[in-house]
Structure formats: C-alpha cells, structure tokens
Short mmCIF file of C-alpha atoms and ligand atoms in Angstrom, two decimals:
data_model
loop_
_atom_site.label_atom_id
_atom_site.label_comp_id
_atom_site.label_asym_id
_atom_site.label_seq_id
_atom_site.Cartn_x
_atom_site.Cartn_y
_atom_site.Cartn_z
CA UNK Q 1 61.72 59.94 107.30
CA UNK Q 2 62.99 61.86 104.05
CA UNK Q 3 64.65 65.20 104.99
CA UNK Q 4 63.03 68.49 104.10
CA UNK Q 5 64.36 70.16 101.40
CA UNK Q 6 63.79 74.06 102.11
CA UNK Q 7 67.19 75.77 100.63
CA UNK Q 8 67.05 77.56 97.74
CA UNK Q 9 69.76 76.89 95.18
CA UNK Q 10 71.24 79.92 93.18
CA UNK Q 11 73.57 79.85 89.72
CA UNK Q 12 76.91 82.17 91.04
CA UNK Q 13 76.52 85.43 88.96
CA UNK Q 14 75.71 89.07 89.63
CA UNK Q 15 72.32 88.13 90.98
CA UNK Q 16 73.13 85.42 93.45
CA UNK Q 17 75.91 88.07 94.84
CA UNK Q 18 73.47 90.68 95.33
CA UNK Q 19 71.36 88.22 97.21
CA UNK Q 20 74.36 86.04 98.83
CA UNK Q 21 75.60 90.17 100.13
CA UNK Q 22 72.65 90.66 101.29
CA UNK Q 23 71.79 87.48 103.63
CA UNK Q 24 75.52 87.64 104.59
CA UNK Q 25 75.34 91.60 106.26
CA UNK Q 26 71.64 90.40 107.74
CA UNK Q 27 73.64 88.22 109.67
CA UNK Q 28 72.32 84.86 107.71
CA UNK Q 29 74.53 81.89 106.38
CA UNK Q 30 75.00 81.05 102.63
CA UNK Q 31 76.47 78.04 101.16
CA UNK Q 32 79.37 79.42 98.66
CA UNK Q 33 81.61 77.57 96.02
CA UNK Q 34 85.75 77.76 96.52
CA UNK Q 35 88.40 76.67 94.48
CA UNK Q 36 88.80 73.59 97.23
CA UNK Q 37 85.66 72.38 98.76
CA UNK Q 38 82.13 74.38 99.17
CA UNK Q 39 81.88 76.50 102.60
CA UNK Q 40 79.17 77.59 104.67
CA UNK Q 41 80.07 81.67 105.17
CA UNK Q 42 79.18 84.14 107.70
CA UNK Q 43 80.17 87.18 108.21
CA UNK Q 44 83.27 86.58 110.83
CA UNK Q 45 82.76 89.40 112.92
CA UNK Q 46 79.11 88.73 113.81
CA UNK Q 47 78.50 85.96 116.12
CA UNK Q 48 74.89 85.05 115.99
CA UNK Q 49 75.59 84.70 112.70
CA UNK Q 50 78.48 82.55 113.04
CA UNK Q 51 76.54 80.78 115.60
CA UNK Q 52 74.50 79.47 113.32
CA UNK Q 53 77.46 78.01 111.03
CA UNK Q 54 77.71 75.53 114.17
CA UNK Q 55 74.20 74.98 114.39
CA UNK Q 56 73.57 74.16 110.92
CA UNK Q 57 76.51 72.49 110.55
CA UNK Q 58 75.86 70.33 114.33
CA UNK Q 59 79.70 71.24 114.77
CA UNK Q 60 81.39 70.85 118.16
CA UNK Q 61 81.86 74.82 119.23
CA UNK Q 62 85.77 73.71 119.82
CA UNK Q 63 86.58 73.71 116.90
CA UNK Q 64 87.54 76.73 115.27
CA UNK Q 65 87.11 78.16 111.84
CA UNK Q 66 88.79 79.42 108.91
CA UNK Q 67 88.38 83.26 108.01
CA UNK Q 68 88.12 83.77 103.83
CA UNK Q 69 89.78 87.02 103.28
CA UNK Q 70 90.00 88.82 99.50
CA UNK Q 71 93.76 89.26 100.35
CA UNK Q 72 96.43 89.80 102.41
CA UNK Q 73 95.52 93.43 103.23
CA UNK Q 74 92.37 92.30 104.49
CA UNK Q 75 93.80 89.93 106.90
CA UNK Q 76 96.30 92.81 108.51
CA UNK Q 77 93.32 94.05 109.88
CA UNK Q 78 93.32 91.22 112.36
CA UNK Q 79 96.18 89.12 111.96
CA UNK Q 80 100.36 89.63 111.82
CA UNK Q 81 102.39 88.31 109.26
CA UNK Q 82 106.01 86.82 110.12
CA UNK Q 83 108.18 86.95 107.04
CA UNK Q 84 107.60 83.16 105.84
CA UNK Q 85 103.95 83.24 106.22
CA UNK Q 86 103.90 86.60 103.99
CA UNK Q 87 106.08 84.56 101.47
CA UNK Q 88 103.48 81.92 101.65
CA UNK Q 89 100.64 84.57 101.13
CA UNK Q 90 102.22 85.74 98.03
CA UNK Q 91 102.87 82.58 96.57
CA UNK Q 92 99.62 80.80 96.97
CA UNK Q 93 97.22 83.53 97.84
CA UNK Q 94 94.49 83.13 96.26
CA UNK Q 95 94.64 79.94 96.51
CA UNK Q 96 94.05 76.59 98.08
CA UNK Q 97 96.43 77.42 101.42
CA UNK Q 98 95.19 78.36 105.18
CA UNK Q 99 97.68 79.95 106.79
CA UNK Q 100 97.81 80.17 111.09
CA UNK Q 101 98.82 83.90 112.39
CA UNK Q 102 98.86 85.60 115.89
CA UNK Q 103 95.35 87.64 116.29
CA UNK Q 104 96.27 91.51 116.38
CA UNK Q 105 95.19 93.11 119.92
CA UNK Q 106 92.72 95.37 118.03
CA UNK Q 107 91.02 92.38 116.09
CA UNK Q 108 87.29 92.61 115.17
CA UNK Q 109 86.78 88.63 114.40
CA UNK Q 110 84.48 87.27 117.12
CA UNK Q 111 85.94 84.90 119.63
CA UNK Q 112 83.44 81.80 118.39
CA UNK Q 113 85.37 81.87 114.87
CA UNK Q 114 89.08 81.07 116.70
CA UNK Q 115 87.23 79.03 119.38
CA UNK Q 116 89.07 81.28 121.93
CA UNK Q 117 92.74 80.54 120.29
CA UNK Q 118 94.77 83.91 119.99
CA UNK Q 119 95.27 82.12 116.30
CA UNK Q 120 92.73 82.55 112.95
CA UNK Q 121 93.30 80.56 110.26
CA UNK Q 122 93.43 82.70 107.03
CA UNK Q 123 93.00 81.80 103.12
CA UNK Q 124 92.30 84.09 100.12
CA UNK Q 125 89.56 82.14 98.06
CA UNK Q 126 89.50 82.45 94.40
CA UNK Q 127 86.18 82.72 92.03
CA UNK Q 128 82.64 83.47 93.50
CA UNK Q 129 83.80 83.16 97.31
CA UNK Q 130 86.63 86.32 96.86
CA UNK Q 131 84.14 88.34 94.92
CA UNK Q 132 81.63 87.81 97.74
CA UNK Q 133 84.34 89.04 100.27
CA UNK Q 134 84.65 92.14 98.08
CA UNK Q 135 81.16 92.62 97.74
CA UNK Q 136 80.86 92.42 101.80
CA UNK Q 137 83.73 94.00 102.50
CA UNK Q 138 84.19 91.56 105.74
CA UNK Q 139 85.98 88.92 106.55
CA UNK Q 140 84.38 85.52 106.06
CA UNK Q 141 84.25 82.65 108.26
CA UNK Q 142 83.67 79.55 106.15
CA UNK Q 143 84.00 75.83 107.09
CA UNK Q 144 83.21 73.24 104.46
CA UNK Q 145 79.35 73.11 103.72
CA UNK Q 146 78.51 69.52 105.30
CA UNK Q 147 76.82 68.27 108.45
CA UNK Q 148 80.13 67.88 111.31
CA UNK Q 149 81.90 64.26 110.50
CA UNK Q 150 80.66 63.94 106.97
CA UNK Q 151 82.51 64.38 103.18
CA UNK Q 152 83.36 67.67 102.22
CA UNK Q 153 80.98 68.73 99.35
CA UNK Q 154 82.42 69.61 95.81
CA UNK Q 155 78.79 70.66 93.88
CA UNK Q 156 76.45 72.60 95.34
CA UNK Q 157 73.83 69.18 94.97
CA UNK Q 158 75.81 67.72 97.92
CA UNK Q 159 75.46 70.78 100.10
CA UNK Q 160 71.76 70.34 99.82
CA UNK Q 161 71.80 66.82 100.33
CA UNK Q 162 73.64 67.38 103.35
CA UNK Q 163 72.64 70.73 105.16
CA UNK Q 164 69.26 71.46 102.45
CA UNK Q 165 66.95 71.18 105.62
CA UNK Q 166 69.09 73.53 107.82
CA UNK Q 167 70.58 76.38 105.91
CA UNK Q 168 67.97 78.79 103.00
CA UNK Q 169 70.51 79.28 100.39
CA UNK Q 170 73.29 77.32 98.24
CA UNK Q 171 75.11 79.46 95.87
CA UNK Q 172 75.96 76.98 93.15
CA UNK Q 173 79.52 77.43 91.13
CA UNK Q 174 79.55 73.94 89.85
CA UNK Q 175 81.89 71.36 90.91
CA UNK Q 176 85.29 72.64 92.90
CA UNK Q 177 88.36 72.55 90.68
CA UNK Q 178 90.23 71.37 93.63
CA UNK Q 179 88.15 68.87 95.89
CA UNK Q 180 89.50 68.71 98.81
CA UNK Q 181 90.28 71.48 101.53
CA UNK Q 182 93.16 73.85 101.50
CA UNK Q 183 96.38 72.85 103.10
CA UNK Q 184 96.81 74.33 106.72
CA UNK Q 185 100.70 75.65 108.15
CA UNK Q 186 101.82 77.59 110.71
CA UNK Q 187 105.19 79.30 111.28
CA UNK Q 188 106.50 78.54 114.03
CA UNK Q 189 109.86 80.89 114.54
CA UNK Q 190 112.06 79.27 111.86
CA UNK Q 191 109.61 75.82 111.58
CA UNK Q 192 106.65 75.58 108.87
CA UNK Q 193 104.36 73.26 110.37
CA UNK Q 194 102.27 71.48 108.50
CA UNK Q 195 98.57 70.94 110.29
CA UNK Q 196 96.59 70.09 107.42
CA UNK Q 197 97.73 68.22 104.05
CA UNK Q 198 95.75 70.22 101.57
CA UNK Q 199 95.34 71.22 97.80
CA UNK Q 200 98.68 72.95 97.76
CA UNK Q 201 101.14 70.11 97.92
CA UNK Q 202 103.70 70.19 100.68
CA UNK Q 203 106.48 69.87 98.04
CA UNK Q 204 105.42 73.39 96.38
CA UNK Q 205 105.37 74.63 100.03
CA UNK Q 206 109.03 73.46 100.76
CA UNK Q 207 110.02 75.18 97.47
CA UNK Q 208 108.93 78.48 98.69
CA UNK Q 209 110.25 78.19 102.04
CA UNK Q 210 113.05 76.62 101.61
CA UNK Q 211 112.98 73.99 103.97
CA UNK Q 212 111.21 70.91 105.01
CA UNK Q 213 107.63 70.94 106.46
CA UNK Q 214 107.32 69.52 109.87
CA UNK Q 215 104.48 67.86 110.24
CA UNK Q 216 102.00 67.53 113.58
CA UNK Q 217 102.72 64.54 115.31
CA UNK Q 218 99.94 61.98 115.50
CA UNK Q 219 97.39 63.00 117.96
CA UNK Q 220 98.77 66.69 117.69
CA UNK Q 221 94.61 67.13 118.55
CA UNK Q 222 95.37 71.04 120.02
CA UNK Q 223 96.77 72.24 116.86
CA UNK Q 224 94.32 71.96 114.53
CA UNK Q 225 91.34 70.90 116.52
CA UNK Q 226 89.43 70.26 113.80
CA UNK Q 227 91.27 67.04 113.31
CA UNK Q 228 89.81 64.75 115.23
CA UNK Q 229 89.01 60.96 114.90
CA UNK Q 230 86.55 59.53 112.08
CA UNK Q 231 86.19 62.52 109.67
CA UNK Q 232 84.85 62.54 106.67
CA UNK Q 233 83.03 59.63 107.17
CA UNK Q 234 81.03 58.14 104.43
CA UNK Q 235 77.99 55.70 105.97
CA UNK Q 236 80.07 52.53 104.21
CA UNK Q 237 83.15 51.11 105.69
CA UNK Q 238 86.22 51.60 103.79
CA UNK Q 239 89.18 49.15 103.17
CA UNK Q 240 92.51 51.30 102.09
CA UNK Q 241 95.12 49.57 100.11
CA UNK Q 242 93.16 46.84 98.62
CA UNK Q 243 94.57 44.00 96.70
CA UNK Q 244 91.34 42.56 95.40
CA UNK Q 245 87.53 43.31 95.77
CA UNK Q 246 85.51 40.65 97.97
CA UNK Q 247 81.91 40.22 97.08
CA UNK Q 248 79.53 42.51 97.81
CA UNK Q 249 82.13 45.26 97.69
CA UNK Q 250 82.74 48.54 95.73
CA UNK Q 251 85.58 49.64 94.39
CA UNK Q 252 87.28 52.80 94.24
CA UNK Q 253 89.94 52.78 92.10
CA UNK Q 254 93.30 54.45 91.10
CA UNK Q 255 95.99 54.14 87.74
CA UNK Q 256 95.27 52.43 84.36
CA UNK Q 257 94.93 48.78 86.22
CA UNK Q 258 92.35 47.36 88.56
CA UNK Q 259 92.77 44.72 91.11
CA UNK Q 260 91.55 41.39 91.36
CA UNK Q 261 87.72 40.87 91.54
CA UNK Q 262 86.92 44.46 90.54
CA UNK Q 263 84.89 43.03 87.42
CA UNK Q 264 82.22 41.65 90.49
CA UNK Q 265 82.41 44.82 92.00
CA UNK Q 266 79.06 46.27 93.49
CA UNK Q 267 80.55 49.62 91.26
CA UNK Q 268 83.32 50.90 90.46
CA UNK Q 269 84.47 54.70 90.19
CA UNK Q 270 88.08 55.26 89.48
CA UNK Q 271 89.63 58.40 90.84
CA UNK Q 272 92.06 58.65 87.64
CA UNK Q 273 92.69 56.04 85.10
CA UNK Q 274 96.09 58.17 83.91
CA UNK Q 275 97.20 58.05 87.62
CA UNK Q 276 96.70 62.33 87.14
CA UNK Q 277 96.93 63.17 91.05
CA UNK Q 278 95.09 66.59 90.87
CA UNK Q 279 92.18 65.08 88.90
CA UNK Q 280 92.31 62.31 91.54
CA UNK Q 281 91.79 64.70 94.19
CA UNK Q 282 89.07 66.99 92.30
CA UNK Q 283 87.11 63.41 91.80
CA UNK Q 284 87.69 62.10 95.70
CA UNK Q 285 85.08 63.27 97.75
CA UNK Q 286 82.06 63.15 94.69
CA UNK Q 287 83.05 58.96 94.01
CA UNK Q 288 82.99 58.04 98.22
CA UNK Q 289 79.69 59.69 98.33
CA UNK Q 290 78.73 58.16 94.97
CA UNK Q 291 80.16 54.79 96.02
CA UNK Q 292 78.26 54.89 99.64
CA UNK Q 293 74.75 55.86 97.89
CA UNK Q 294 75.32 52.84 95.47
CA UNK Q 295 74.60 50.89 99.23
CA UNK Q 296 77.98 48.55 99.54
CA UNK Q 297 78.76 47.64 103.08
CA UNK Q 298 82.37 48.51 102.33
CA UNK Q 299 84.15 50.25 99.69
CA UNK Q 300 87.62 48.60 99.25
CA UNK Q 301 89.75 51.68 97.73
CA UNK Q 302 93.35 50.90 95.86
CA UNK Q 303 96.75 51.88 96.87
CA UNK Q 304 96.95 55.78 95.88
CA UNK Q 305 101.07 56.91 95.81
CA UNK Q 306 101.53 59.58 98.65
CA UNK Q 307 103.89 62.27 96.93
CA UNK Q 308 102.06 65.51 95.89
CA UNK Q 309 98.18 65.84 96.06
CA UNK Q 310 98.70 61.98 97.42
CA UNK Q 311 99.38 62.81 100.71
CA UNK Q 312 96.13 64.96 101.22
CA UNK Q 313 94.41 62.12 99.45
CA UNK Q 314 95.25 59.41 101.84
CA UNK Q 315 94.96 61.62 104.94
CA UNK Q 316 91.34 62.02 103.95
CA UNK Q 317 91.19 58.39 103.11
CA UNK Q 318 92.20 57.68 106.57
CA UNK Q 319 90.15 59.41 108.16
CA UNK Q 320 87.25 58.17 106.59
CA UNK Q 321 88.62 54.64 107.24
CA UNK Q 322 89.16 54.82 111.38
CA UNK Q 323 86.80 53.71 113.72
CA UNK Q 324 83.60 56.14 113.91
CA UNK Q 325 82.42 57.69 116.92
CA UNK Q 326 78.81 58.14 118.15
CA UNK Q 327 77.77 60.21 115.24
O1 TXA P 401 89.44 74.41 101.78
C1 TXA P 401 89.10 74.67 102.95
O2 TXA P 401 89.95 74.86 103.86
C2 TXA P 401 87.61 74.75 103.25
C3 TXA P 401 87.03 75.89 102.42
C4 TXA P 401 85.59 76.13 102.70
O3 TXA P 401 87.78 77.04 102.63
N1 TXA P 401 87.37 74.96 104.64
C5 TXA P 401 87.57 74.01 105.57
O4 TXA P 401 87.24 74.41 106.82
O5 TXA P 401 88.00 72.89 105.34
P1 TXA P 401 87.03 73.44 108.07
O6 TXA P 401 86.40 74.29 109.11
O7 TXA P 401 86.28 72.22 107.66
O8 TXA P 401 88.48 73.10 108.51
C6 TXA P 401 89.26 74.11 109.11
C7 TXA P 401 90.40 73.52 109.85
C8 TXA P 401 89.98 72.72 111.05
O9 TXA P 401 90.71 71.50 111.07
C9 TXA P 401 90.36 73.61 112.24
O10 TXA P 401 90.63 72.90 113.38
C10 TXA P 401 91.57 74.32 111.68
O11 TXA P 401 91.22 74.59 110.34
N2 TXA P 401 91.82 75.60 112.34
C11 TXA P 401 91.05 76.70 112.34
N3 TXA P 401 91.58 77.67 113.09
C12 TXA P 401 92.73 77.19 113.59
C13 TXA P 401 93.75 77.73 114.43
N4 TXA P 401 93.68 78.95 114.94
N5 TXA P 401 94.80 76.93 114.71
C14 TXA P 401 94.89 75.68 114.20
N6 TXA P 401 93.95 75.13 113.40
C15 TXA P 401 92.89 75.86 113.10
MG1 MG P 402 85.30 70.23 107.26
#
C-alpha cells in the first residue's frame, strides 16, 4: 500500500523558523537541515516530545541521542568540559563533531535523550539547525531524520520519503554540505576515543590533540549504542570492494576509472570521478538510495581509499553491507 504523505515541507528562512520555534516549544518534532545529515529535533528537555523522536523514528529507546547546542556555553549548562574536549569544541564547533561529556548533577536534559547514561553527546550545528537553537533557546535533541536502520537523509525529499507519514513538518535547507553524520569522541583521561568516524576526519582530530585516536574495539556495542549491526541499510544487497559488475548489478563507483562490466551495469552513480573524498561523502548516502530505487538486487560498490573522509565512508559502507536483522 503507498504510504501517506501528510508532512508539510517548508523552504529554511525567517518563516519556517517562526513556525519550526513554534512546534518545537509545543513540544512537537520538526525535521531540520545540518551541515552533516538532516535530524529530527525536539526540544531535549521535554520528554513527550522526545518521545515521539523514537516513535516516529521506530527507534529502539536504548539508544541514546545527540543534543544540538548553539555553542559551548550552552552545553555548560548540562555538561563538563575536560581540557581536550574544550580544545575539540573550539576547533570544530560548529561543526560536523559530537563530542561525549559527564552530565552536570544539576542537568535539565531528560533521561530518554542519554538513554539513562550519565553521558550526552554534544555538537554545535551550523546553518538553519544553530539558528533554530537560538531561536528556542533550548537544547536540541536531534538524531538523523530516517526510519531506525535506514540511510541517513541529505535533502529534505528523503526525510519525507522516509518519515512523511509520521512526523507534520520538514524544514527543507537543500542538500547537506557534508552527508554523512558528525564524528563521535570521547576523552577518556589522557585517551581520545574515537566512537564514531564522522565528517571531521580523524587526522584533523589528531592534529588538535596531539595524539592518536583510539578507536572502539569491534563490538565496543556499550559505547556508542547506536552502533549496532546492519545500519544504514539500503533494501539492495551491497558488494564492497568490487572488481567487476555481474549482471543484473549496479554500480557505485569511485576515481576517474570503472571496473570491469560497469558498461552492463543496471546504473551507475559515481561518488567522485576526481577521487575528491569530501564530495564523495556529500554524494554517499543520496547515490545508495538512488541506486536501491533503480531496483538492482545488489549494488556492487568500488574500492574507496580509507584515509580522511574514507574511513567514515567505508564504516557506513559496512554497515550497510552486514547481514540485516529482522527489520
Ligand atoms: O551528524 C549527526 O551526528 C546527525 C545530525 C542530525 O546531527 N545525528 C546523528 O544522530 O547521526 P544519531 O542519533 O543517528 O546518532 C547518534 C549516535 C548514536 O550512535 C548513539 O549511540 C551515539 O551517538 N550516542 C549518543 N549519546 C551517546 C553517549 N552518551 N555515549 C556514547 N554514544 C552516544
Ligand atoms: Mg542515525
């Protein structure tokens, strides 16, 4: 049966934040464009509002969410900095990095946005999304605006194709300069753990801190709970490091050259003919969804080097590619 379309879709400017303001303090979700990926906000500190993110979203409750602040002084009220992490704030924020801090004791962010953690993930937004924090004056919560499992969206289309019957309103900034999610770290005492590869690169984190990331160990489930299993998942399956195309395949493609059999190719979308890593990742999520709708069985995708904006590429690639689950 087709889905019912009932959300409303709003061009970002000074009308859709009087109305996106609005919804938000009435305790209602809106769909909002960020540098990375589109989120679905509520207002962090009210939880029948944040309820409804899972709802809409059919999210397992476990899994907690990240709060959009307009800056660092904003997230004093209810987190601590360590040194690093306010090194890391000033660097990137705003910006395409989450950082992980201790709750403070006198926090007003309500327990269903940390999932019960005495952690919140934190990022500073830039465009629409921080000048809808201002506008509120509250903390956001925000996960990326897709049903739980599926592609992150990057144009405000895709939110509505994949939450249009469950959520009323998509504020619509055009496609995310970014495209996919912010990176996620935590200090840890003298560590900088890396939980999420992101849109800041883990190199132009080690040049601020000064050391090398440590990433999560495999399986590392408990520190960034959100991590689990088949993510991401486009309906097609996906083939990573493909040295030719077999029939009935489509290709997604990376560099200047394709490989064998992409000229029989069911279609082809390449990420970034000048091998360009950033507009690689900005293109990622837009071409699997494009790819899948185009109705291959399997989309057969071509090695993608790991360095920089690689390494969140091929995490998300990976995901996408392992086994699904019951959804
Ligand atoms: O770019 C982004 O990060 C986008 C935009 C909308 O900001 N948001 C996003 O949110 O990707 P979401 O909910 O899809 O992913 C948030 C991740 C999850 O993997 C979650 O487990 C992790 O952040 N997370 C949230 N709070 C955490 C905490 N206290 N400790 C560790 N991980 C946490
Ligand atoms: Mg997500």
């Amino acid at each position: 049966m087709p889905k019912q379309r009932v959300c409303r879709i709003l061009k970002a400017g000074e009308d859709a934040l009087r109305e996106a303001r609005a919804a938000l303090l009435a305790g209602e979700v809106v769909a909002i464009p960020t540098e990375t990926v589109y989120g679905l906000a509520a207002d962090a500190t009210n939880g029948p509002a944040v309820a409804r993110i899972f709802e809409s979203k059919q999210r397992p409750s476990f899994n907690p969410l990240i709060c959009h602040v307009t800056g660092i002084a904003m997230a004093k009220r209810f987190a601590s900095f360590d040194p690093l992490s306010r090194k890391l704030a000033d660097a990137f924020w705003p910006g395409a990095l989450t950082l992980v801090l201790p709750l403070r004791d006198d926090h007003a962010i309500h327990p269903l946005v940390t999932a019960g953690l005495d952690t919140v993930a934190v990022r500073a937004p830039q465009g629409f999304g921080a000048e809808l924090i201002a506008a509120v004056g509250r903390p956001l919560a925000a996960p990326s605006a897709n049903r739980s499992g599926r592609i992150s969206p990057t144009t405000a289309q895709a939110v509505a194709d994949s939450l249009g019957d469950a959520i009323p309103l998509v504020i619509d900034g055009g496609p995310t300069a970014v495209g996919v999610e912010s990176t996620i770290v935590k200090v840890d005492g003298e560590t900088v753990r890396l939980l999420r590869p992101g849109g800041v690169a883990a190199e132009e984190i080690e040049a601020v801190v000064g050391r090398s990331l440590v990433r999560a160990e495999a399986n590392a489930a408990i520190q960034a709970p959100g991590m689990l299993a088949s993510h991401y998942a486009p309906r097609a399956q996906m083939r990573l490091n493909a040295d030719h195309v077999a029939p009935g395949e489509a290709l997604l493609g990376f560099g200047p050259v394709r490989i064998a059999g992409a000229n029989a190719a069911k279609e082809v979308l390449v990420l970034s003919e000048a091998a360009d890593m950033k507009e690689a990742a900005s293109n990622l999520f837009e071409f699997m969804s494009r790819l899948d709708a185009a109705g291959a069985t399997t989309i057969a995708v071509e090695p993608i080097p790991s360095s920089g904006l690689g390494e969140a590429i091929n995490d998300r690639l990976a995901r996408a590619a392992a086994p699904r689950g019951e959804k």
